[in-house]
């Protein structure tokens, strides 16, 4: 294995297969929700065939709902077109041991069209790659980190489903933000996660309690943006599967309960060139010493956040997280080291970066990073100036733009945005607009527990 523990070359995998250390290779890709879908291959067959030829999967997988039902109304794949295959092309740079599963490796794929062998536009990894290619054409390397929060429960996933996800027992029983004793009670799970991620090519920095009962966060080391999105996806899979093994459950819902903190995915971004952070510079901009590139990138990201809100908050539930005084942002402003702002600038010199606190833990990382990068690059191209730094409590700043308040509102902004169409393409915008509208419609037609509790007797 190479210097990053758990990552494999094909030659290293071959040796481990011959030594009977690995006999299974998971070949996966991200669907629109950010879930890993794919196949488990016999490791010998993977080495003899899939490494060179890839594999195929039904293209309906980019048009399904949460229940895996094919949804009508997509142009990309539908019953009239017969739901054919697309081509899964392994990105061998992602080949790794999955240490929490016996004798198993994993590789993440790009999704290509089976006929012309070009990337499938709506595939989340394709969406991010397109923006990274734009950055590379300008000489930029986008670096990123994502801080992902989750709630842990003593109930197994099966038990939680049987209980209809109500009355679950949190792993902790009081707020545990940075709390070491409460964290110790959950260390048999969180410690296992840290160790397995480190052994599986996802280097961990730390874990900590968060501002909820049974809520935690694990931070992994930042890297280039595509690798970070891959690490984020492996992280989520690891946490769910270790919870399954230990008879626990974990959720990445943005707002698990109305009386609990939301779970966020704070994303950190900077642009680099020749080993140097291009955000660093001699100019004084409020409390920040920075470059023009930093200022314009920030301006573009702030400006286009409402356009891309569906990529940061992709579910009906996500918008219930944006509550004043909840540690989730409500308004599109920037500050230096201020957690009430949607954009918190931190660090200095080569550590200078922009932290966007808008995304929830339910975001698809490939899409969230693509939105951030596209917005920032447009800021540079058009020299978009950000507003002055905000000093104080952003929650109380009623004159500052509020984030979109519902998925329906965000979807309307997304599908009407000329900017979004220009960077994603009209076909990709149409695909995702339909995806989010189907999600919104499913909720609009649902009868909720809240309605029964409110109306059953007293209406």
mmCIF file of C-alpha atoms in Angstrom, residues 14 50 70 74 85 88 91 134 161 258 280 282 295 358 383 385 396-397 411 447:
data_model
loop_
_atom_site.group_PDB
_atom_site.id
_atom_site.type_symbol
_atom_site.label_atom_id
_atom_site.label_comp_id
_atom_site.label_asym_id
_atom_site.label_seq_id
_atom_site.Cartn_x
_atom_site.Cartn_y
_atom_site.Cartn_z
ATOM 1 C CA UNK A 14 -3.548 -8.294 -7.234
ATOM 2 C CA UNK A 50 -13.595 -4.848 -14.866
ATOM 3 C CA UNK A 70 -38.493 4.575 -11.654
ATOM 4 C CA UNK A 74 -37.143 12.289 -17.290
ATOM 5 C CA UNK A 85 -27.508 0.616 -19.715
ATOM 6 C CA UNK A 88 -19.460 2.413 -15.142
ATOM 7 C CA UNK A 91 -11.528 5.588 -11.346
ATOM 8 C CA UNK A 134 -13.204 24.764 -15.889
ATOM 9 C CA UNK A 161 -37.986 1.153 10.958
ATOM 10 C CA UNK A 258 -37.832 19.949 15.739
ATOM 11 C CA UNK A 280 -3.749 34.645 0.371
ATOM 12 C CA UNK A 282 -1.520 41.558 0.879
ATOM 13 C CA UNK A 295 -12.592 38.566 -2.825
ATOM 14 C CA UNK A 358 -25.408 26.550 4.366
ATOM 15 C CA UNK A 383 -15.037 40.395 -10.715
ATOM 16 C CA UNK A 385 -17.443 42.228 -5.321
ATOM 17 C CA UNK A 396 -30.803 39.672 13.673
ATOM 18 C CA UNK A 397 -29.874 41.339 10.363
ATOM 19 C CA UNK A 411 -36.281 24.703 -7.097
ATOM 20 C CA UNK A 447 -50.140 12.814 5.593
#
